[in-house]
Every structure is written in C-alpha cells, then in structure tokens.
CSV table of C-alpha atoms and ligand atoms in Angstrom, one decimal:
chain,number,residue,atom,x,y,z
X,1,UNK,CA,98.4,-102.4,82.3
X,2,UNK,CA,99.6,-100.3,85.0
X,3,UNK,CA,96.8,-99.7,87.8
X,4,UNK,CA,94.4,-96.6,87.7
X,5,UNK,CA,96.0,-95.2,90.7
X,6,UNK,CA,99.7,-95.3,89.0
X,7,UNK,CA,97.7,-93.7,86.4
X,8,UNK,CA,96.3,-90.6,87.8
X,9,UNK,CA,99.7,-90.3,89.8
X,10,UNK,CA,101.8,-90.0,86.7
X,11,UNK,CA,99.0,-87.3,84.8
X,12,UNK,CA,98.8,-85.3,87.9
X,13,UNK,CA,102.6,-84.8,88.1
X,14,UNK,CA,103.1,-84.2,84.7
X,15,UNK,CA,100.4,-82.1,84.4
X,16,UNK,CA,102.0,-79.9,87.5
X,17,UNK,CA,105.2,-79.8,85.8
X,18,UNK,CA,103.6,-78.4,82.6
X,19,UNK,CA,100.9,-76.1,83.7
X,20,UNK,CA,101.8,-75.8,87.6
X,21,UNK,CA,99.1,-76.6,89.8
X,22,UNK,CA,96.4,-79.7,90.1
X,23,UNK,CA,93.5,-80.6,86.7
X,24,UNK,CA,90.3,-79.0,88.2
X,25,UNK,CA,88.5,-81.9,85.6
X,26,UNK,CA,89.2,-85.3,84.4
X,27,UNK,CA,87.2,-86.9,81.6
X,28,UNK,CA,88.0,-90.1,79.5
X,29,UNK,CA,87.0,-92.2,76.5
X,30,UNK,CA,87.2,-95.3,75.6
X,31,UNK,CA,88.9,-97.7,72.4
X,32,UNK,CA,86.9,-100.3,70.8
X,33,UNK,CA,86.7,-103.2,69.5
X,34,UNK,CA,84.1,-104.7,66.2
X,35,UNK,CA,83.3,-108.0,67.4
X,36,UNK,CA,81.2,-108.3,64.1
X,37,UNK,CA,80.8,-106.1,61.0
X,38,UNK,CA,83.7,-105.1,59.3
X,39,UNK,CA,83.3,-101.8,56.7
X,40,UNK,CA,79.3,-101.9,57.5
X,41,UNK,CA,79.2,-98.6,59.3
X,42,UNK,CA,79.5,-96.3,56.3
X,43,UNK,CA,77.1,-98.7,54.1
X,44,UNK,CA,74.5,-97.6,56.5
X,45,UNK,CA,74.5,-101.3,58.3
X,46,UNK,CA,74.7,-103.0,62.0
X,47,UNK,CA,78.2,-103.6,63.6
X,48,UNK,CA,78.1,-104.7,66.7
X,49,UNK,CA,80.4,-103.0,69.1
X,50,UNK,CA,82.3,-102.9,72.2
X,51,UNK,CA,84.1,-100.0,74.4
X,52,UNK,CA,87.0,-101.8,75.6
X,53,UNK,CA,89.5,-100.8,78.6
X,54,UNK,CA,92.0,-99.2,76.9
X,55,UNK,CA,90.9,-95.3,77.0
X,56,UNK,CA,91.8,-91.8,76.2
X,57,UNK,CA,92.2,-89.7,79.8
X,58,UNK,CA,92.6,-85.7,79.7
X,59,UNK,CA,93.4,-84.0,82.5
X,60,UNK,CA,92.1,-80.4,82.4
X,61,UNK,CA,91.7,-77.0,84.1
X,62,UNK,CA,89.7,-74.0,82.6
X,63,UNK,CA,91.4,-70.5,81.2
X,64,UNK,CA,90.2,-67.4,81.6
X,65,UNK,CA,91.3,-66.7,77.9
X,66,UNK,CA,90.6,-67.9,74.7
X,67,UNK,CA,93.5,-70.4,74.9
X,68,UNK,CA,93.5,-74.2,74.2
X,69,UNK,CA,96.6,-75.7,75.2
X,70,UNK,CA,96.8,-79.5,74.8
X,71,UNK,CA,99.8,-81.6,75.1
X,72,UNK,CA,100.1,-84.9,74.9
X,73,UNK,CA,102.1,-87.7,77.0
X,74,UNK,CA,102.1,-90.3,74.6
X,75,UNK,CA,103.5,-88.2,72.3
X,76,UNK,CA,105.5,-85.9,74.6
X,77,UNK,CA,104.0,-82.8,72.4
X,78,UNK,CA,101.8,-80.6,72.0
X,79,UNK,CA,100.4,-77.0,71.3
X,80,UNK,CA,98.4,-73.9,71.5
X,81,UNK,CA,95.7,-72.4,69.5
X,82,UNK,CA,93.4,-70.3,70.3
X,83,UNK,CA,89.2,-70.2,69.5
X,84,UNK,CA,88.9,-67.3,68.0
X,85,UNK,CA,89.6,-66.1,63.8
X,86,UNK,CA,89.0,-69.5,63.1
X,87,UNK,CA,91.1,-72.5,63.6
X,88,UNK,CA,93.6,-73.7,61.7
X,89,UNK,CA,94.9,-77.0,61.1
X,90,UNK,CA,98.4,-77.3,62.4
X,91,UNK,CA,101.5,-78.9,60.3
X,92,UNK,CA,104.2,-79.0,62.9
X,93,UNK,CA,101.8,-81.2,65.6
X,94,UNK,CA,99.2,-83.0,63.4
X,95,UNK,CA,98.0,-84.7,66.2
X,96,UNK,CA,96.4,-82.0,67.3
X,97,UNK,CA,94.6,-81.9,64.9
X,98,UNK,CA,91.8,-84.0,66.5
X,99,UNK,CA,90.8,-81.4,69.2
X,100,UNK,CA,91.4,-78.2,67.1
X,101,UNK,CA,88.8,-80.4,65.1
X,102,UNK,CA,86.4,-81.2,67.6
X,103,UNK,CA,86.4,-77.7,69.0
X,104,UNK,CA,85.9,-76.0,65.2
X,105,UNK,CA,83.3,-78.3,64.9
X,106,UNK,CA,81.4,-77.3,67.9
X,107,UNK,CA,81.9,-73.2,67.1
X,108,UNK,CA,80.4,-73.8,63.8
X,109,UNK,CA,77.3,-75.6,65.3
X,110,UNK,CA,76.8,-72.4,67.1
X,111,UNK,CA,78.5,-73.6,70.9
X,112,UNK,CA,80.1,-71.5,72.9
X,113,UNK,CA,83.4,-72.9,74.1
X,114,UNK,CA,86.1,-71.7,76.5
X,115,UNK,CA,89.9,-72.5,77.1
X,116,UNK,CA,91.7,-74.8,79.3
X,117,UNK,CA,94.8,-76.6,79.6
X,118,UNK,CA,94.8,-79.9,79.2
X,119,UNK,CA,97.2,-82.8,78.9
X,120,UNK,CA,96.0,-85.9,77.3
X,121,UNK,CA,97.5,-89.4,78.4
X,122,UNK,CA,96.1,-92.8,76.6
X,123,UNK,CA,96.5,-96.8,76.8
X,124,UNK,CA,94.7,-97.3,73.7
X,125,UNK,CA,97.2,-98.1,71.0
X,126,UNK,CA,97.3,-96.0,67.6
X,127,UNK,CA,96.6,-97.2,64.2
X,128,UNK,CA,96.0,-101.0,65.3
X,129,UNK,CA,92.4,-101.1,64.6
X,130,UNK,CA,91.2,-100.0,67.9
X,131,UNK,CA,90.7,-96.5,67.6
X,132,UNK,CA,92.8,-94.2,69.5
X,133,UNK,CA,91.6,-91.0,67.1
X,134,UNK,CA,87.9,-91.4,68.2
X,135,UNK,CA,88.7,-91.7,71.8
X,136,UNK,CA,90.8,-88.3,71.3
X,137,UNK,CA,87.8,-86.5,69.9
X,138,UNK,CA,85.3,-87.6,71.9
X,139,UNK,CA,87.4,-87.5,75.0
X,140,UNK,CA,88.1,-83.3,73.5
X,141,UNK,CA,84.3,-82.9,73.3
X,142,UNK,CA,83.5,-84.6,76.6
X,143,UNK,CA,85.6,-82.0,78.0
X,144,UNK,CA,84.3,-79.3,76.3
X,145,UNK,CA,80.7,-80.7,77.0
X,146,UNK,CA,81.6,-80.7,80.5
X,147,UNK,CA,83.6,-77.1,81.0
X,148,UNK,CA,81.3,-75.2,79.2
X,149,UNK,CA,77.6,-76.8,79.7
X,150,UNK,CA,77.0,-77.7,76.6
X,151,UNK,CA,74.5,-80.5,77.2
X,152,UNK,CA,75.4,-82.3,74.4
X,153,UNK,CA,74.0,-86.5,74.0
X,154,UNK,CA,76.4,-89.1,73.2
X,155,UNK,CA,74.9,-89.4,70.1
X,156,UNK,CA,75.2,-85.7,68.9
X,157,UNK,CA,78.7,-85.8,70.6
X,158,UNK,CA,79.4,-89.0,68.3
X,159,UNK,CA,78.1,-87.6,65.2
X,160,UNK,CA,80.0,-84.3,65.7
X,161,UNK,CA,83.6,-85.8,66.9
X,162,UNK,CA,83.2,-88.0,63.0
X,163,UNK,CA,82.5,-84.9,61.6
X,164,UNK,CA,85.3,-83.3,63.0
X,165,UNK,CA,87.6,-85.9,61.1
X,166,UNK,CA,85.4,-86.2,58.1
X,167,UNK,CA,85.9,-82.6,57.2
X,168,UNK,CA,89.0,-81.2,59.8
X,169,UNK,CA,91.6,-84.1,59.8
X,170,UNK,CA,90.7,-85.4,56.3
X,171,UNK,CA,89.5,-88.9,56.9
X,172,UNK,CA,86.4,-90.1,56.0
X,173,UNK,CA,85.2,-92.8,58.4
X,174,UNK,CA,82.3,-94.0,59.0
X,175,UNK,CA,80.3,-93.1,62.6
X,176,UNK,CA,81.7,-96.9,64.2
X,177,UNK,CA,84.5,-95.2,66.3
X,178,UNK,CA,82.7,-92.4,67.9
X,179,UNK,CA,79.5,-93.8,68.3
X,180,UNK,CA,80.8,-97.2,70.8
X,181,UNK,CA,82.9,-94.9,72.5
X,182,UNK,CA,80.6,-92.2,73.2
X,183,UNK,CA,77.7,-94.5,74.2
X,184,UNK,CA,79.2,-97.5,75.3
X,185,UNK,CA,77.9,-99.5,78.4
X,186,UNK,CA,79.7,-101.2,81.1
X,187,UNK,CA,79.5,-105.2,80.4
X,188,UNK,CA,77.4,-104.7,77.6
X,189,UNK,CA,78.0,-105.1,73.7
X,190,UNK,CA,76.4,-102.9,71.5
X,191,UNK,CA,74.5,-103.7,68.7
X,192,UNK,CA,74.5,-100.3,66.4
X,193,UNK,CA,72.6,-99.6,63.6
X,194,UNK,CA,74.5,-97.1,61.5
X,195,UNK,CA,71.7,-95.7,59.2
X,196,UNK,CA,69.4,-94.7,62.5
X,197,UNK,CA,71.7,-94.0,64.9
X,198,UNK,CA,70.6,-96.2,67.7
X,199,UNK,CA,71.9,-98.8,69.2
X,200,UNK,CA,70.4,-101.6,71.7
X,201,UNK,CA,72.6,-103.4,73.9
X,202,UNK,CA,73.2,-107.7,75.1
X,203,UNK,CA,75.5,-108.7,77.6
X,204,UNK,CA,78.2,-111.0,76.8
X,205,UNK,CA,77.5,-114.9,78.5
X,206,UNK,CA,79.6,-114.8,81.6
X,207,UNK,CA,82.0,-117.2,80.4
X,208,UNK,CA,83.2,-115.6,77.3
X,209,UNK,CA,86.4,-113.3,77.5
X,210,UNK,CA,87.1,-111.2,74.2
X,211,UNK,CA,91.1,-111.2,73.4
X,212,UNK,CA,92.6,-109.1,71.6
X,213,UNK,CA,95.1,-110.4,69.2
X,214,UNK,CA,97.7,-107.4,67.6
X,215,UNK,CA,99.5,-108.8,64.8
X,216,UNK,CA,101.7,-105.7,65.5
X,217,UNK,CA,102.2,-105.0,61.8
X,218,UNK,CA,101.3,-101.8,60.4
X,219,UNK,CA,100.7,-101.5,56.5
X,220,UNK,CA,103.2,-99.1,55.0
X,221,UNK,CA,100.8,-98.5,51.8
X,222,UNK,CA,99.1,-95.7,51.1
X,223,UNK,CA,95.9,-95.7,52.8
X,224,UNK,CA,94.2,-95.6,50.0
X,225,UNK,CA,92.5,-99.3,50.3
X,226,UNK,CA,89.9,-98.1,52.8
X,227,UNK,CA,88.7,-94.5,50.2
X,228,UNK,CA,88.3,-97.4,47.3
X,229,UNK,CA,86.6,-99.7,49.4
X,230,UNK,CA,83.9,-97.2,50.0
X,231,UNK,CA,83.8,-96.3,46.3
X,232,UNK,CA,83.1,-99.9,45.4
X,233,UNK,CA,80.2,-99.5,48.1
X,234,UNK,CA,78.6,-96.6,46.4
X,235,UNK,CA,79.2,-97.6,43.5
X,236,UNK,CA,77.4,-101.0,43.6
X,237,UNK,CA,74.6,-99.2,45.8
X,238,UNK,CA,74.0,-96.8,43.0
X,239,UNK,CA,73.8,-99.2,40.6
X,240,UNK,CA,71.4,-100.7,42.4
X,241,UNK,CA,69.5,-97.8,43.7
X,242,UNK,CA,68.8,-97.2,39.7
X,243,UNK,CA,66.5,-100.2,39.1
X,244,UNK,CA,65.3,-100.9,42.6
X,245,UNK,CA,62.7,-98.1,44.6
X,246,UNK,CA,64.1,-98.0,48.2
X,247,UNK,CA,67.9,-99.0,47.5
X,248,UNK,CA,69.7,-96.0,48.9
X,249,UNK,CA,72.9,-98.0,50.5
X,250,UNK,CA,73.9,-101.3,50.3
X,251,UNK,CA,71.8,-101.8,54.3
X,252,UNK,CA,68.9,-102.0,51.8
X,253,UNK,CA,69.9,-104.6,49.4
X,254,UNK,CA,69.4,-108.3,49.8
X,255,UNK,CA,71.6,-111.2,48.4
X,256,UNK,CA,68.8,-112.0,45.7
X,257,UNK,CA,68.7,-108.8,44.2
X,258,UNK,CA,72.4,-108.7,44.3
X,259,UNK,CA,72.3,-111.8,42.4
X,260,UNK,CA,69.8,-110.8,39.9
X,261,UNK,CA,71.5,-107.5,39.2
X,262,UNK,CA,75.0,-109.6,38.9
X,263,UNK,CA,75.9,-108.5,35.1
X,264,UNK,CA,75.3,-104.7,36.3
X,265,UNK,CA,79.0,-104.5,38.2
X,266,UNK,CA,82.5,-105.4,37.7
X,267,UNK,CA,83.7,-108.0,39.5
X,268,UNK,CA,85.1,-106.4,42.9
X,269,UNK,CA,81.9,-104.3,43.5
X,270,UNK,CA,80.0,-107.6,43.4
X,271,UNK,CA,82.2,-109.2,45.8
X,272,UNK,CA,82.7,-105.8,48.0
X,273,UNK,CA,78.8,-105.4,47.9
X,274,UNK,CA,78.2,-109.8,48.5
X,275,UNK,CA,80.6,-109.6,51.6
X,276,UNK,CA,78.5,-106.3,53.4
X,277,UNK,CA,75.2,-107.9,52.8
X,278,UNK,CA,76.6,-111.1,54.7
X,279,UNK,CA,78.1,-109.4,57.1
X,280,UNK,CA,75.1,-107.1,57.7
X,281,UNK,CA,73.4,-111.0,58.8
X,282,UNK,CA,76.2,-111.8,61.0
X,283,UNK,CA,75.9,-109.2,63.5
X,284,UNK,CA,72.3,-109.7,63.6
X,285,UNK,CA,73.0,-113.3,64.1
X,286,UNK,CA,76.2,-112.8,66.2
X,287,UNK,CA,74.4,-110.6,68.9
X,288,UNK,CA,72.2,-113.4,70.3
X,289,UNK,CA,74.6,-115.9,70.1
X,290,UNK,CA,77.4,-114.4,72.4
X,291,UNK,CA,74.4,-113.5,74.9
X,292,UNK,CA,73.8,-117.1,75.1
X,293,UNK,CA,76.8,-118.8,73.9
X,294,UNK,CA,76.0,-120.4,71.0
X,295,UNK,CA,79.4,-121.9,70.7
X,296,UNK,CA,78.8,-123.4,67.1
X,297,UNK,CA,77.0,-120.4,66.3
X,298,UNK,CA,80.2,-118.2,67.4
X,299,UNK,CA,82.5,-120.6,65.0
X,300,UNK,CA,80.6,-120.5,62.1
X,301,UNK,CA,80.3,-116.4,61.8
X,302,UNK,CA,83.4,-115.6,62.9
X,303,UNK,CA,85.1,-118.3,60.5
X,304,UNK,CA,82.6,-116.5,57.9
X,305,UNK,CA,83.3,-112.9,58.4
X,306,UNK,CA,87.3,-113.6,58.2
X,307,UNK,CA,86.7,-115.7,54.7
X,308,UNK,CA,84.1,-113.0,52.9
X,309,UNK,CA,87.0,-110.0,54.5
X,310,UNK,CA,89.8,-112.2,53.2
X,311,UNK,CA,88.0,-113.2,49.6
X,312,UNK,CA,85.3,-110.9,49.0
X,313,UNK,CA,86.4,-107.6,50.7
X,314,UNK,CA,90.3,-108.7,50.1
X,315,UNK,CA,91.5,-106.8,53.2
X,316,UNK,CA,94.0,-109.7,55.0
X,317,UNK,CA,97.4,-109.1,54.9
X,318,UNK,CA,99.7,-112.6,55.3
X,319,UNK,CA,100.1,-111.5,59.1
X,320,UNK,CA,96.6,-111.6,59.5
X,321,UNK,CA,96.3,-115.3,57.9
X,322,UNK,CA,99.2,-116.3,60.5
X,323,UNK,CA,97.5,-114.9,63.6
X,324,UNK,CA,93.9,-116.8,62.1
X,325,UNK,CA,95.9,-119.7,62.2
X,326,UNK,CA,97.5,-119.1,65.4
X,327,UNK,CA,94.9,-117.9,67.2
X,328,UNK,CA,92.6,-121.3,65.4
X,329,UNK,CA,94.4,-123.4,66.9
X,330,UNK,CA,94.6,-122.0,70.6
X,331,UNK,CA,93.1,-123.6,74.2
X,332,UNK,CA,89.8,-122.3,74.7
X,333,UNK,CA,88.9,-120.5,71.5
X,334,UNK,CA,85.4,-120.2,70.4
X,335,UNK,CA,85.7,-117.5,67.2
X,336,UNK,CA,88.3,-115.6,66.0
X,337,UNK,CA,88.0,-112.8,63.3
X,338,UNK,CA,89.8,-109.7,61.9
X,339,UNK,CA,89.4,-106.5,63.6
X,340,UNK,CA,89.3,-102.3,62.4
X,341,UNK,CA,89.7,-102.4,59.2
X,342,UNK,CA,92.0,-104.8,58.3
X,343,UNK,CA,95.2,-104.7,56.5
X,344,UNK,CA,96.8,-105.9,59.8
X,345,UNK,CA,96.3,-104.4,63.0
X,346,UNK,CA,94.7,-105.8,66.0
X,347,UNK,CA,92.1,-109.4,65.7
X,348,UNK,CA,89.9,-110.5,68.1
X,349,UNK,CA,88.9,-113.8,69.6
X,350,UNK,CA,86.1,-115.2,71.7
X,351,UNK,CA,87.8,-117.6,74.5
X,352,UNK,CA,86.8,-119.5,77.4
X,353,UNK,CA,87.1,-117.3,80.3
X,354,UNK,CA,89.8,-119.9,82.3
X,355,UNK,CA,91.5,-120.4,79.1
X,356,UNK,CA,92.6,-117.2,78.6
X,357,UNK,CA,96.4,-117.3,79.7
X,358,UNK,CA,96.7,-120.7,77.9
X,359,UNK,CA,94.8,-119.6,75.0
X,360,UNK,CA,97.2,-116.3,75.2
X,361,UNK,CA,100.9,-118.7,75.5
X,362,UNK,CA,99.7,-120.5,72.7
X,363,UNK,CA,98.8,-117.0,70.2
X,364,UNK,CA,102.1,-115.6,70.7
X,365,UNK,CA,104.0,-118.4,70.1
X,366,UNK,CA,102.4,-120.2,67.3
X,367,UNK,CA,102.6,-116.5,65.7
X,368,UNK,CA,106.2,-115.6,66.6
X,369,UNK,CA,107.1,-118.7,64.8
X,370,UNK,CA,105.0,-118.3,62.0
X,371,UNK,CA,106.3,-114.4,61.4
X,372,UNK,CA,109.1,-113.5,63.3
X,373,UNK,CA,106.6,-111.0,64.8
X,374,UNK,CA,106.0,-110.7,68.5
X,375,UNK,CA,102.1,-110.0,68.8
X,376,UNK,CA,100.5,-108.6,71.6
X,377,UNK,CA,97.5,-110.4,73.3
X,378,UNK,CA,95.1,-109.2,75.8
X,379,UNK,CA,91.6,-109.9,77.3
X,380,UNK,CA,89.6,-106.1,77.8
X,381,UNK,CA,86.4,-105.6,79.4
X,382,UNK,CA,83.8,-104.0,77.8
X,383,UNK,CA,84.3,-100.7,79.5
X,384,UNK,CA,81.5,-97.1,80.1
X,385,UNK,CA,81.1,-94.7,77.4
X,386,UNK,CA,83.0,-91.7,77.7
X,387,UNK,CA,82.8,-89.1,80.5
X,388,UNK,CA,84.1,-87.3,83.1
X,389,UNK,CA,86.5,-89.5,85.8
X,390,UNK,CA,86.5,-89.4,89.3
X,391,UNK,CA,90.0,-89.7,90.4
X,392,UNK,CA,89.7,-89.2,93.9
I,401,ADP,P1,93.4,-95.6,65.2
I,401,ADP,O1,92.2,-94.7,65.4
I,401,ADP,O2,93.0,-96.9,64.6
I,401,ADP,O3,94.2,-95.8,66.4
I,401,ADP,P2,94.3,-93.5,63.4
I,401,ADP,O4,95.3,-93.4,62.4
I,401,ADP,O5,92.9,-93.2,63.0
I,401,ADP,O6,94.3,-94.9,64.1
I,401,ADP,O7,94.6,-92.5,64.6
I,401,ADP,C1,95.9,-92.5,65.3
I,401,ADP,C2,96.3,-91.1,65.5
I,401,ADP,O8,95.5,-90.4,66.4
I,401,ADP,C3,97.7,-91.1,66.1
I,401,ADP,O9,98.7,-91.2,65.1
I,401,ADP,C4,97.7,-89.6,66.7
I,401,ADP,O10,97.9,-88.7,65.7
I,401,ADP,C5,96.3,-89.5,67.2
I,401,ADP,N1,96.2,-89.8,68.6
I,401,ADP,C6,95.4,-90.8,69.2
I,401,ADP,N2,95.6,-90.8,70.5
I,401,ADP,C7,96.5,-89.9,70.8
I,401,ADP,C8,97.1,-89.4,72.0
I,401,ADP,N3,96.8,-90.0,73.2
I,401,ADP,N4,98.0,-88.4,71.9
I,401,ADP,C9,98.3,-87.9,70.8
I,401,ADP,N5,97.8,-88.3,69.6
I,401,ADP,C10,96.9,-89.2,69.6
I,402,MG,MG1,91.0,-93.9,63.8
C-alpha cells in the first residue's frame, strides 16, 4: 500500500485541482474485518470485530452555502446536492448515495448541518466483504460531526450511518459495519454485542497476524441470498418467540430448545437458526483464545464456523472451498474462515507472525492453480475508529 505521505500528497493535489485551494479538515474511517460471527449482527448476537488498515479518507473544506459537493477518486465522480427541500436519492451517481444518506439522516434527527467540499479517496476495496459502504458513511458523518459540532458518540454515529442505508440506500444490514468502524481501537479486537450496543475489547497475542485472503470473485446473482437469510432468522425466532417467554431473536435461543422445537420449522430455518446459535458460542469462545493463543482452540472454531456457513447457513461459493483449501494448507496458519457475508469475497486467516510472506506464496499459488483466479493476500493491523486525520 502506498505510504501515508504519498497519500495525502495525491488528495491534496487533486483536491486543488477540483476545488482550488488546500482541505481546511481531514477525517477517515476504517474497513473491517469479522474474525468470528458471520450473519449474527442482525439476530441480535456477538461478532467479534476488527477495524483494519484499509480506510476511507475525505478531504474537506466548509461552504458558506448550503452546498455539498462530494467527489470521489476511486471513482473519478461525483456530485452536488444541496441540504435544503429535502434530499433526494441520485440515479446518475449512486454512490453518492451514502453521504446524501448520512446527511438526510442527521437533518431528520433534528442536526443542523452545513456544506463543504469534499473529495473522498479510499484503500478499502468494494463489495469484498470488507466494507467500504460503512467507512463512506461514517467517514460522511465524522465530517459532518466535526464541521458543524455536532457532538455525536461513535455509537449514535454507528447507529445513524446503518440507518442511513437501511432506509436511504436500500440495504438492510445489520449495525456490524458501522459499529467496528466507528469505535474501533488501535491493536485491539472488538468483541460486540449487537442487541446492547456495547462492545468490550482483547488484544490480539503478539504473535498472531490476521491475513486477509480475497478470493477476488464477486457473485453475479442477485443479492437476494443475504434478504432471505434474514427471513429464515425471523422466521425461526418467531416461531420460537411463540412458545418460549423471553425469545425475541434467535441471541436468545439455546441449542436445546432449538432441538425440542425441531418439527416447528422447515428444514433451512432449522439449519439457518442451528448455525447462529453456534456461532453466537464461537465468538464468545474465540475472544479469549486469540488473546492468548489458544492455537487448538483457534483451529477448532474457525474450521467450525466455515463448516456450519458452508452446510448450515449454505453461503460458500466453490471459490471459497478453494481458498479454505489453499489457505489450510499454508506455512504458519492457525484458523482460517470465511469473511462478510460470504458468497465469495475476502477470507481471513490467523498466521504466525514470521510466516506471513510464506504463508502468503503459498495462498496465491495453491489458489491460482486451483481457480485460475489470482487472489489477493494481505496482513492489516487492527487500525483506530474513525475520526479526524492529522496530515501534517
Ligand atoms: P462493501 O461494503 O462490502 O465494500 P457494498 O456493496 O456494501 O460493499 O458497498 C460498495 C459500494 O460503496 C461501492 O460500489 C460504492 O458505491 C460505495 N463506495 C464505497 N467506497 C467508496 C468510495 N471511496 N468512493 C465512492 N464510492 C464508494
Ligand atoms: Mg457494505
């Protein structure tokens, strides 16, 4: 990855050939990374979390107007709207869609916001699991937070940013994305509990690198696997929830009265609802084990969670099963699991820390042979939270 200074170098210029002048602000956000607890965020479980180095920068300077103007350099586009008669979704630059979002969001909570121009630059990568649409809204409402004192938590922020693309961009996520990136810690994991909103944090052992793996394939379905998925969810917590005081989400379920209630649900919302109970477990029991590497522990879960997501929650693609295999097999590797939520995108692996390049050689070509696909594969540091940058 090119160095920060590179970094702020290229922003500053482009931003002087766009909007003249120098940013008077710089804020960023980060990516993330599920190192266990696939789908449990919106069943009101634990995931826990990491904010990775791969973030979300935008470069910004206050108007006098009403005028947002955001443009993006990943994209090489961008637009204006402005805050007043009510924002509009856009058609011809959808991606701005995520800060018209984040800024209706925080008029209709009753904040006053102001304009700026602001040009947006990010090394997270999109749709691969890591979450380059969170880091866009929260890095939006950091901005705003900052620019027009709003005083607004990470948790608030969080919670507003997934409303923004609950109800403004039209997907309905759970609060996993916003919530690590908002209130991430340097060198620290998160361990977030999704029904409370509060998180505690363990460090990682010293010797344990988390790798990215990127099978680099993108499912060309719908999207529609992830809305079902969440059905099945509420569906099996309902069922539940009707014979059992207390059940509200499947967080509140345990195996035995899954079990019991067996002849209650069709097949797939028995094994959708089996695979979040387990999983729920693993990052309970996945937390203390990376803190003090528990390398059998660290096997065991993570060989776990990819089974249940692969035969329970059916969300492997054959890409997936190739870079398990690959990635299995590698120097150094302690646990390796999916990542996001599945259907290809990027894995992750625990690795010893000196075997990373070895463990690295090996992923890409074992993977490349297997596919045809060349994967990407990257160690990232568990990064801050989001706020504003000091760029010297
Ligand atoms: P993920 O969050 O897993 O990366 P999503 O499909 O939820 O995948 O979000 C990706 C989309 O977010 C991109 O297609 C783009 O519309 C938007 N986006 C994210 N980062 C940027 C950026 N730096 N510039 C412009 N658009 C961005
Ligand atoms: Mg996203």
């Amino acid at each position: 990855m090119e160095a920060m200074s590179e970094r702020v170098a290229g922003v500053r210029a482009a931003f002087a050939a766009l909007y003249g002048g120098d940013p008077a602000l710089w804020v960023q956000a980060p990516g993330r990374v599920d190192l266990m607890g696939s789908h449990t965020d919106y069943n009101e479980g634990y995931v826990l979390t990491m904010p990775i180095d791969r973030t979300t920068w935008i470069a910004a300077r206050p108007r006098d107007d009403r005028q947002v103007r955001i443009h993006s350099l990943n994209l090489e586009s961008g637009e204006a709207f402005s805050l007043d008669g009510g924002i509009q979704r856009s058609a011809a630059v959808p991606w701005t869609n995520y800060v018209r979002g984040v800024a209706k969001v925080l008029q209709d909570e009753g904040y006053a916001l102001c304009g700026f121009d602001g040009l947006v630059h990010s090394t997270v990568p999109f749709s691969s699991g890591l979450s380059s649409s969170a880091a866009l809204e929260v890095a939006a409402a950091t901005l705003f937070n900052a620019l027009c004192g709003l005083d607004l938590d990470p948790v608030r922020l969080a919670v507003l940013c997934q409303r923004a693309e609950n109800t403004f961009v039209g997907v309905n996520c759970g609060i996993l994305d916003q919530y690590t990136s908002a209130a991430g810690r340097a060198g620290h994991v998160l361990l977030l509990d999704c029904r409370h909103l509060t998180h505690t944090v363990a460090p990682i052992h010293p010797d344990i690198r988390i790798v990215i793996c990127d099978t680099r394939y993108k499912r060309a379905l719908t999207g529609s696997e992830y809305p079902q998925r969440r059905a099945q969810c509420e569906a099996g917590a309902a069922a539940l929830a009707a014979i059992t005081p207390g059940v509200r989400t499947l967080r509140d379920v345990s195996l035995e009265q899954l079990d019991a209630a067996r002849s209650l649900f069709d097949e797939a919302v028995y094994r959708r609802a089996r695979f979040i109970i387990q999983e729920n477990q693993r990052v309970l029991d996945l937390a203390g084990a990376l803190s003090a590497k528990d390398v059998p522990c660290i096997a065991a879960l993570t060989a776990e969670s990819f089974a249940g997501a692969r035969d329970l929650y059916e969300i492997v693609v054959p890409q997936m099963e190739a870079m398990i295999a690959a990635m299995r097999c590698a120097p150094g590797v302690l646990g390796a699991r999916q990542a996001g939520a599945g259907f290809g995108g990027c894995m992750v692996a625990f690795v010893e820390r000196e075997c990373v390049p070895a463990f690295g050689e090996h992923v890409r070509a074992a993977y490349q042979a297997a596919t045809g696909i060349e994967s990407a594969v990257y160690a990232v540091e568990a990064a801050p939270g989001a706020g504003l940058l000091a760029v010297g």
